């Protein structure tokens, strides 16, 4: 009986970390949003600077997940955000921070690996400061 209780508790704990609650956006859908004439969401890459420089979603901005809490003021709360990392762990952390602070967040389905697997365009460049309307970097 104690072993069963431990198993149930372990399953509950794992399920709480199993995935993000955010609505997901497919890579092709995000690509269409970025190419449309209507305002596109902010694409937020929460990986490291080196990962970003090696390749990222076009128009993405970089705020590493461990800097996000301190840099929330750079983001426009009126603009939707699509967040991604390599596999989903860091984007889930970032999503929690963003939602807790009132941002509308969606996660890139499959994250960076999903974008790459879809064969969609990739940019390679070092990050530049995030330009927020009404603010200077």
Tab-separated table of N, CA and C in Angstrom:
chain	number	residue	atom	x	y	z
A	1	UNK	N	0.813	-1.205	0.000
A	1	UNK	CA	0.000	0.000	0.000
A	1	UNK	C	0.856	1.269	0.000
A	2	UNK	N	1.913	1.357	0.847
A	2	UNK	CA	2.741	2.562	0.818
A	2	UNK	C	3.385	2.775	-0.552
A	3	UNK	N	3.756	1.674	-1.223
A	3	UNK	CA	4.374	1.791	-2.538
A	3	UNK	C	3.377	2.384	-3.535
A	4	UNK	N	2.126	1.988	-3.459
A	4	UNK	CA	1.107	2.529	-4.364
A	4	UNK	C	0.920	4.027	-4.109
A	5	UNK	N	0.881	4.403	-2.857
A	5	UNK	CA	0.726	5.819	-2.517
A	5	UNK	C	1.905	6.623	-3.069
A	6	UNK	N	3.124	6.092	-2.931
A	6	UNK	CA	4.304	6.763	-3.475
A	6	UNK	C	4.205	6.887	-4.992
A	7	UNK	N	3.710	5.835	-5.634
A	7	UNK	CA	3.570	5.861	-7.094
A	7	UNK	C	2.560	6.913	-7.537
A	8	UNK	N	1.448	6.987	-6.841
A	8	UNK	CA	0.424	7.976	-7.178
A	8	UNK	C	0.970	9.385	-6.973
A	9	UNK	N	1.654	9.607	-5.871
A	9	UNK	CA	2.241	10.924	-5.622
A	9	UNK	C	3.272	11.280	-6.685
A	10	UNK	N	4.079	10.309	-7.081
A	10	UNK	CA	5.083	10.562	-8.120
A	10	UNK	C	4.409	10.918	-9.441
A	11	UNK	N	3.340	10.214	-9.792
A	11	UNK	CA	2.612	10.519	-11.030
A	11	UNK	C	1.999	11.911	-10.991
A	12	UNK	N	1.428	12.276	-9.853
A	12	UNK	CA	0.857	13.615	-9.728
A	12	UNK	C	1.930	14.686	-9.873
A	13	UNK	N	3.066	14.460	-9.254
A	13	UNK	CA	4.160	15.421	-9.346
A	13	UNK	C	4.658	15.536	-10.783
A	14	UNK	N	4.859	14.413	-11.438
A	14	UNK	CA	5.327	14.437	-12.828
A	14	UNK	C	4.319	15.096	-13.751
A	15	UNK	N	3.045	14.839	-13.542
A	15	UNK	CA	2.038	15.430	-14.422
A	15	UNK	C	1.981	16.942	-14.273
A	16	UNK	N	2.336	17.452	-13.103
A	16	UNK	CA	2.321	18.902	-12.927
A	16	UNK	C	3.447	19.570	-13.700
A	17	UNK	N	4.488	18.806	-14.026
A	17	UNK	CA	5.603	19.348	-14.802
A	17	UNK	C	5.575	18.861	-16.246
A	18	UNK	N	4.598	18.090	-16.616
A	18	UNK	CA	4.582	17.431	-17.918
A	18	UNK	C	4.501	18.385	-19.077
A	19	UNK	N	3.882	19.501	-18.917
A	19	UNK	CA	3.788	20.382	-20.061
A	19	UNK	C	3.166	21.694	-19.705
A	20	UNK	N	3.204	22.533	-20.674
A	20	UNK	CA	2.714	23.884	-20.531
A	20	UNK	C	1.208	23.916	-20.724
A	21	UNK	N	0.565	24.831	-20.036
A	21	UNK	CA	-0.877	24.988	-20.180
A	21	UNK	C	-1.224	25.980	-21.280
A	22	UNK	N	-0.217	26.611	-21.849
A	22	UNK	CA	-0.461	27.643	-22.860
A	22	UNK	C	-1.019	27.037	-24.137
A	23	UNK	N	-1.810	27.837	-24.804
A	23	UNK	CA	-2.256	27.469	-26.139
A	23	UNK	C	-1.009	27.367	-27.007
A	24	UNK	N	-1.012	26.420	-27.913
A	24	UNK	CA	0.149	26.228	-28.777
A	24	UNK	C	-0.127	26.786	-30.166
A	25	UNK	N	0.947	27.229	-30.806
A	25	UNK	CA	0.889	27.740	-32.166
A	25	UNK	C	1.805	26.864	-33.009
A	26	UNK	N	1.275	26.272	-34.064
A	26	UNK	CA	2.078	25.439	-34.952
A	26	UNK	C	3.100	26.303	-35.685
A	27	UNK	N	4.266	25.747	-36.010
A	27	UNK	CA	5.277	26.529	-36.722
A	27	UNK	C	4.750	27.191	-37.997
A	28	UNK	N	4.015	26.470	-38.815
A	28	UNK	CA	3.486	27.062	-40.058
A	28	UNK	C	2.501	28.190	-39.759
A	29	UNK	N	1.731	28.038	-38.704
A	29	UNK	CA	0.784	29.086	-38.309
A	29	UNK	C	1.531	30.343	-37.865
A	30	UNK	N	2.604	30.173	-37.091
A	30	UNK	CA	3.397	31.325	-36.671
A	30	UNK	C	4.038	31.994	-37.878
A	31	UNK	N	4.549	31.214	-38.804
A	31	UNK	CA	5.146	31.779	-40.017
A	31	UNK	C	4.126	32.639	-40.755
A	32	UNK	N	2.897	32.160	-40.877
A	32	UNK	CA	1.839	32.933	-41.546
A	32	UNK	C	1.539	34.217	-40.775
A	33	UNK	N	1.527	34.139	-39.454
A	33	UNK	CA	1.274	35.331	-38.635
A	33	UNK	C	2.372	36.375	-38.851
A	34	UNK	N	3.603	35.921	-38.955
A	34	UNK	CA	4.727	36.836	-39.142
A	34	UNK	C	4.705	37.490	-40.520
A	35	UNK	N	4.112	36.813	-41.490
A	35	UNK	CA	4.056	37.344	-42.853
A	35	UNK	C	2.791	38.148	-43.128
A	36	UNK	N	1.830	38.110	-42.231
A	36	UNK	CA	0.560	38.801	-42.468
A	36	UNK	C	0.708	40.297	-42.244
A	37	UNK	N	-0.269	41.031	-42.725
A	37	UNK	CA	-0.254	42.486	-42.566
A	37	UNK	C	-0.744	42.914	-41.182
A	38	UNK	N	-1.463	42.052	-40.507
A	38	UNK	CA	-1.954	42.418	-39.172
A	38	UNK	C	-0.799	42.324	-38.172
A	39	UNK	N	-0.934	43.002	-37.050
A	39	UNK	CA	0.158	42.975	-36.071
A	39	UNK	C	0.475	41.546	-35.631
A	40	UNK	N	1.719	41.179	-35.805
A	40	UNK	CA	2.173	39.847	-35.414
A	40	UNK	C	2.485	39.834	-33.923
A	41	UNK	N	2.415	38.672	-33.310
A	41	UNK	CA	2.805	38.597	-31.903
A	41	UNK	C	4.314	38.790	-31.769
A	42	UNK	N	4.742	39.122	-30.583
A	42	UNK	CA	6.168	39.154	-30.289
A	42	UNK	C	6.625	37.707	-30.169
A	43	UNK	N	7.657	37.345	-30.900
A	43	UNK	CA	8.224	36.001	-30.807
A	43	UNK	C	9.402	36.100	-29.845
A	44	UNK	N	9.277	35.422	-28.723
A	44	UNK	CA	10.254	35.529	-27.642
A	44	UNK	C	11.052	34.241	-27.510
A	45	UNK	N	12.335	34.335	-27.796
A	45	UNK	CA	13.275	33.223	-27.665
A	45	UNK	C	13.886	33.321	-26.271
A	46	UNK	N	13.743	32.278	-25.474
A	46	UNK	CA	14.250	32.318	-24.101
A	46	UNK	C	15.468	31.407	-23.911
A	47	UNK	N	16.137	31.087	-25.023
A	47	UNK	CA	17.357	30.280	-24.949
A	47	UNK	C	18.546	31.177	-24.605
A	48	UNK	N	19.745	30.640	-24.706
A	48	UNK	CA	20.957	31.417	-24.435
A	48	UNK	C	21.311	32.285	-25.641
A	49	UNK	N	22.173	33.253	-25.407
A	49	UNK	CA	22.611	34.136	-26.495
A	49	UNK	C	23.295	33.334	-27.605
A	50	UNK	N	24.108	32.344	-27.242
A	50	UNK	CA	24.796	31.534	-28.253
A	50	UNK	C	23.800	30.713	-29.069
A	51	UNK	N	22.812	30.125	-28.409
A	51	UNK	CA	21.791	29.362	-29.141
A	51	UNK	C	21.055	30.275	-30.113
A	52	UNK	N	20.718	31.476	-29.675
A	52	UNK	CA	20.025	32.445	-30.520
A	52	UNK	C	20.881	32.793	-31.729
A	53	UNK	N	22.170	33.069	-31.502
A	53	UNK	CA	23.076	33.443	-32.591
A	53	UNK	C	23.244	32.306	-33.599
A	54	UNK	N	23.168	31.067	-33.130
A	54	UNK	CA	23.310	29.911	-34.019
A	54	UNK	C	22.100	29.724	-34.926
A	55	UNK	N	20.961	30.278	-34.557
A	55	UNK	CA	19.758	30.187	-35.375
A	55	UNK	C	18.521	30.418	-34.543
A	56	UNK	N	17.582	31.198	-35.108
A	56	UNK	CA	16.340	31.494	-34.393
A	56	UNK	C	15.218	31.778	-35.386
A	57	UNK	N	14.006	31.806	-34.881
A	57	UNK	CA	12.827	32.136	-35.677
A	57	UNK	C	12.981	33.581	-36.164
A	58	UNK	N	12.717	33.849	-37.446
A	58	UNK	CA	12.798	35.229	-37.934
A	58	UNK	C	11.946	36.171	-37.079
A	59	UNK	N	12.461	37.351	-36.845
A	59	UNK	CA	11.823	38.412	-36.063
A	59	UNK	C	11.799	38.140	-34.560
A	60	UNK	N	12.377	37.026	-34.121
A	60	UNK	CA	12.385	36.720	-32.686
A	60	UNK	C	13.311	37.672	-31.947
A	61	UNK	N	12.959	37.926	-30.697
A	61	UNK	CA	13.826	38.686	-29.801
A	61	UNK	C	14.281	37.751	-28.683
A	62	UNK	N	15.431	38.043	-28.158
A	62	UNK	CA	16.027	37.191	-27.133
A	62	UNK	C	15.939	37.825	-25.757
A	63	UNK	N	15.347	37.090	-24.847
A	63	UNK	CA	15.482	37.370	-23.416
A	63	UNK	C	15.645	35.997	-22.766
A	64	UNK	N	16.868	35.625	-22.387
A	64	UNK	CA	17.062	34.323	-21.760
A	64	UNK	C	16.130	34.138	-20.562
A	65	UNK	N	15.647	32.919	-20.391
A	65	UNK	CA	14.630	32.658	-19.362
A	65	UNK	C	15.068	33.105	-17.976
A	66	UNK	N	16.373	33.030	-17.688
A	66	UNK	CA	16.838	33.414	-16.357
A	66	UNK	C	16.975	34.927	-16.178
A	67	UNK	N	16.707	35.705	-17.230
A	67	UNK	CA	16.715	37.169	-17.142
A	67	UNK	C	15.311	37.761	-17.262
A	68	UNK	N	14.355	36.925	-17.600
A	68	UNK	CA	13.022	37.411	-17.945
A	68	UNK	C	12.368	38.228	-16.836
A	69	UNK	N	12.379	37.742	-15.620
A	69	UNK	CA	11.723	38.444	-14.514
A	69	UNK	C	12.242	39.876	-14.387
A	70	UNK	N	13.544	40.056	-14.560
A	70	UNK	CA	14.151	41.384	-14.425
A	70	UNK	C	13.940	42.263	-15.654
A	71	UNK	N	13.487	41.680	-16.769
A	71	UNK	CA	13.364	42.442	-18.011
A	71	UNK	C	11.921	42.563	-18.504
A	72	UNK	N	10.968	42.276	-17.649
A	72	UNK	CA	9.558	42.361	-18.049
A	72	UNK	C	9.178	43.749	-18.546
A	73	UNK	N	9.811	44.781	-18.038
A	73	UNK	CA	9.517	46.147	-18.447
A	73	UNK	C	9.821	46.425	-19.907
A	74	UNK	N	10.594	45.561	-20.547
A	74	UNK	CA	10.910	45.718	-21.965
A	74	UNK	C	9.778	45.220	-22.863
A	75	UNK	N	8.834	44.502	-22.281
A	75	UNK	CA	7.757	43.889	-23.060
A	75	UNK	C	6.491	44.729	-23.005
A	76	UNK	N	5.747	44.709	-24.098
A	76	UNK	CA	4.477	45.434	-24.197
A	76	UNK	C	3.353	44.495	-23.769
A	77	UNK	N	2.701	44.755	-22.635
A	77	UNK	CA	1.647	43.858	-22.160
A	77	UNK	C	0.433	43.792	-23.081
A	78	UNK	N	0.290	44.750	-23.984
A	78	UNK	CA	-0.844	44.746	-24.905
A	78	UNK	C	-0.599	43.843	-26.113
A	79	UNK	N	0.626	43.391	-26.285
A	79	UNK	CA	0.973	42.575	-27.449
A	79	UNK	C	1.052	41.108	-27.046
A	80	UNK	N	0.451	40.247	-27.837
A	80	UNK	CA	0.548	38.816	-27.583
A	80	UNK	C	1.979	38.337	-27.756
A	81	UNK	N	2.315	37.268	-27.069
A	81	UNK	CA	3.671	36.721	-27.112
A	81	UNK	C	3.606	35.246	-27.476
A	82	UNK	N	4.499	34.834	-28.384
A	82	UNK	CA	4.728	33.415	-28.653
A	82	UNK	C	6.131	33.125	-28.140
A	83	UNK	N	6.237	32.214	-27.194
A	83	UNK	CA	7.505	31.920	-26.536
A	83	UNK	C	8.019	30.553	-26.982
A	84	UNK	N	9.351	30.439	-27.064
A	84	UNK	CA	9.941	29.137	-27.360
A	84	UNK	C	11.353	29.044	-26.796
A	85	UNK	N	11.798	27.804	-26.628
A	85	UNK	CA	13.183	27.504	-26.285
A	85	UNK	C	13.584	26.327	-27.171
A	86	UNK	N	14.486	25.496	-26.746
A	86	UNK	CA	14.888	24.370	-27.586
A	86	UNK	C	13.859	23.239	-27.530
A	87	UNK	N	13.476	22.848	-26.316
A	87	UNK	CA	12.603	21.683	-26.171
A	87	UNK	C	11.329	21.931	-25.375
A	88	UNK	N	11.226	23.047	-24.659
A	88	UNK	CA	10.014	23.343	-23.909
A	88	UNK	C	10.205	23.572	-22.429
A	89	UNK	N	11.315	23.155	-21.861
A	89	UNK	CA	11.528	23.324	-20.424
A	89	UNK	C	11.648	24.800	-20.051
A	90	UNK	N	12.522	25.518	-20.722
A	90	UNK	CA	12.723	26.938	-20.395
A	90	UNK	C	11.519	27.783	-20.803
A	91	UNK	N	10.871	27.420	-21.915
A	91	UNK	CA	9.694	28.202	-22.321
A	91	UNK	C	8.552	28.023	-21.328
A	92	UNK	N	8.450	26.853	-20.696
A	92	UNK	CA	7.414	26.647	-19.676
A	92	UNK	C	7.678	27.537	-18.459
A	93	UNK	N	8.945	27.683	-18.086
A	93	UNK	CA	9.305	28.573	-16.977
A	93	UNK	C	8.964	30.010	-17.348
A	94	UNK	N	9.342	30.403	-18.568
A	94	UNK	CA	9.072	31.767	-19.036
A	94	UNK	C	7.574	32.027	-19.121
A	95	UNK	N	6.842	31.059	-19.611
A	95	UNK	CA	5.389	31.205	-19.715
A	95	UNK	C	4.772	31.477	-18.351
A	96	UNK	N	5.219	30.747	-17.351
A	96	UNK	CA	4.689	30.943	-15.998
A	96	UNK	C	4.951	32.370	-15.512
A	97	UNK	N	6.156	32.869	-15.736
A	97	UNK	CA	6.506	34.239	-15.333
A	97	UNK	C	5.631	35.242	-16.075
A	98	UNK	N	5.481	35.049	-17.376
A	98	UNK	CA	4.710	35.987	-18.194
A	98	UNK	C	3.234	36.001	-17.810
A	99	UNK	N	2.643	34.837	-17.670
A	99	UNK	CA	1.221	34.752	-17.317
A	99	UNK	C	0.982	35.364	-15.941
A	100	UNK	N	1.860	35.070	-15.008
A	100	UNK	CA	1.740	35.622	-13.650
A	100	UNK	C	1.785	37.151	-13.666
A	101	UNK	N	2.417	37.715	-14.684
A	101	UNK	CA	2.539	39.167	-14.793
A	101	UNK	C	1.580	39.773	-15.804
A	102	UNK	N	0.558	39.022	-16.199
A	102	UNK	CA	-0.525	39.570	-17.007
A	102	UNK	C	-0.340	39.558	-18.512
A	103	UNK	N	0.643	38.837	-19.023
A	103	UNK	CA	0.856	38.772	-20.469
A	103	UNK	C	0.029	37.648	-21.088
A	104	UNK	N	-0.362	37.862	-22.350
A	104	UNK	CA	-1.056	36.825	-23.122
A	104	UNK	C	0.015	36.014	-23.844
A	105	UNK	N	0.090	34.725	-23.535
A	105	UNK	CA	1.201	33.901	-24.010
A	105	UNK	C	0.701	32.658	-24.725
A	106	UNK	N	1.381	32.344	-25.819
A	106	UNK	CA	1.205	31.065	-26.498
A	106	UNK	C	2.594	30.457	-26.672
A	107	UNK	N	2.649	29.154	-26.782
A	107	UNK	CA	3.926	28.467	-26.935
A	107	UNK	C	4.051	27.939	-28.357
A	108	UNK	N	5.254	28.054	-28.922
A	108	UNK	CA	5.512	27.495	-30.243
A	108	UNK	C	5.494	25.978	-30.127
A	109	UNK	N	4.588	25.351	-30.845
A	109	UNK	CA	4.454	23.895	-30.818
A	109	UNK	C	5.761	23.253	-31.283
A	110	UNK	N	6.303	22.384	-30.470
A	110	UNK	CA	7.561	21.724	-30.804
A	110	UNK	C	8.788	22.565	-30.503
A	111	UNK	N	8.568	23.822	-30.102
A	111	UNK	CA	9.646	24.741	-29.769
A	111	UNK	C	10.642	24.838	-30.924
A	112	UNK	N	11.912	25.113	-30.646
A	112	UNK	CA	12.909	25.320	-31.695
A	112	UNK	C	13.092	24.063	-32.545
A	113	UNK	N	13.106	22.907	-31.916
A	113	UNK	CA	13.278	21.672	-32.678
A	113	UNK	C	12.119	21.464	-33.645
A	114	UNK	N	10.914	21.845	-33.250
A	114	UNK	CA	9.754	21.751	-34.133
A	114	UNK	C	9.853	22.712	-35.303
A	115	UNK	N	10.339	23.928	-35.034
A	115	UNK	CA	10.522	24.914	-36.108
A	115	UNK	C	11.530	24.382	-37.126
A	116	UNK	N	12.659	23.878	-36.643
A	116	UNK	CA	13.681	23.338	-37.538
A	116	UNK	C	13.144	22.161	-38.344
A	117	UNK	N	12.434	21.263	-37.690
A	117	UNK	CA	11.898	20.088	-38.374
A	117	UNK	C	10.893	20.472	-39.453
A	118	UNK	N	10.244	21.613	-39.292
A	118	UNK	CA	9.266	22.076	-40.281
A	118	UNK	C	9.933	22.658	-41.520
A	119	UNK	N	11.238	22.882	-41.460
A	119	UNK	CA	11.956	23.415	-42.610
A	119	UNK	C	11.669	24.875	-42.906
A	120	UNK	N	11.207	25.609	-41.914
A	120	UNK	CA	10.883	27.025	-42.104
A	120	UNK	C	12.147	27.880	-42.012
A	121	UNK	N	12.081	29.136	-42.485
A	121	UNK	CA	13.268	29.991	-42.488
A	121	UNK	C	13.867	30.174	-41.092
A	122	UNK	N	15.178	30.329	-41.086
A	122	UNK	CA	15.940	30.517	-39.855
A	122	UNK	C	16.828	31.739	-40.038
A	123	UNK	N	16.892	32.586	-39.025
A	123	UNK	CA	17.822	33.714	-39.031
A	123	UNK	C	19.003	33.369	-38.131
A	124	UNK	N	20.164	33.876	-38.492
A	124	UNK	CA	21.338	33.740	-37.634
A	124	UNK	C	21.937	35.123	-37.464
A	125	UNK	N	21.945	35.587	-36.262
A	125	UNK	CA	22.499	36.904	-35.944
A	125	UNK	C	22.575	37.039	-34.438
A	126	UNK	N	23.404	37.945	-33.998
A	126	UNK	CA	23.455	38.223	-32.567
A	126	UNK	C	22.252	39.077	-32.198
A	127	UNK	N	21.779	38.960	-30.986
A	127	UNK	CA	20.587	39.714	-30.593
A	127	UNK	C	20.849	41.214	-30.523
A	128	UNK	N	19.812	41.962	-30.819
A	128	UNK	CA	19.853	43.409	-30.662
A	128	UNK	C	18.875	43.777	-29.559
A	129	UNK	N	19.018	44.953	-28.959
A	129	UNK	CA	18.092	45.334	-27.882
A	129	UNK	C	16.646	45.336	-28.361
A	130	UNK	N	15.772	44.897	-27.502
A	130	UNK	CA	14.341	44.867	-27.791
A	130	UNK	C	13.815	46.286	-27.869
A	131	UNK	N	13.131	46.601	-28.944
A	131	UNK	CA	12.543	47.924	-29.122
A	131	UNK	C	11.088	47.868	-28.676
A	132	UNK	N	10.773	48.566	-27.619
A	132	UNK	CA	9.410	48.635	-27.118
A	132	UNK	C	8.869	50.022	-27.413
A	133	UNK	N	7.658	50.114	-27.996
A	133	UNK	CA	7.108	51.437	-28.293
A	133	UNK	C	7.151	52.347	-27.067
A	134	UNK	N	7.670	53.560	-27.272
A	134	UNK	CA	7.711	54.531	-26.184
A	134	UNK	C	8.895	54.378	-25.252
A	135	UNK	N	9.735	53.373	-25.513
A	135	UNK	CA	10.894	53.160	-24.651
A	135	UNK	C	12.145	53.095	-25.511
A	136	UNK	N	13.251	53.495	-24.960
A	136	UNK	CA	14.521	53.373	-25.662
A	136	UNK	C	15.374	52.358	-24.926
A	137	UNK	N	16.151	51.568	-25.677
A	137	UNK	CA	16.964	50.529	-25.026
A	137	UNK	C	18.090	51.108	-24.197
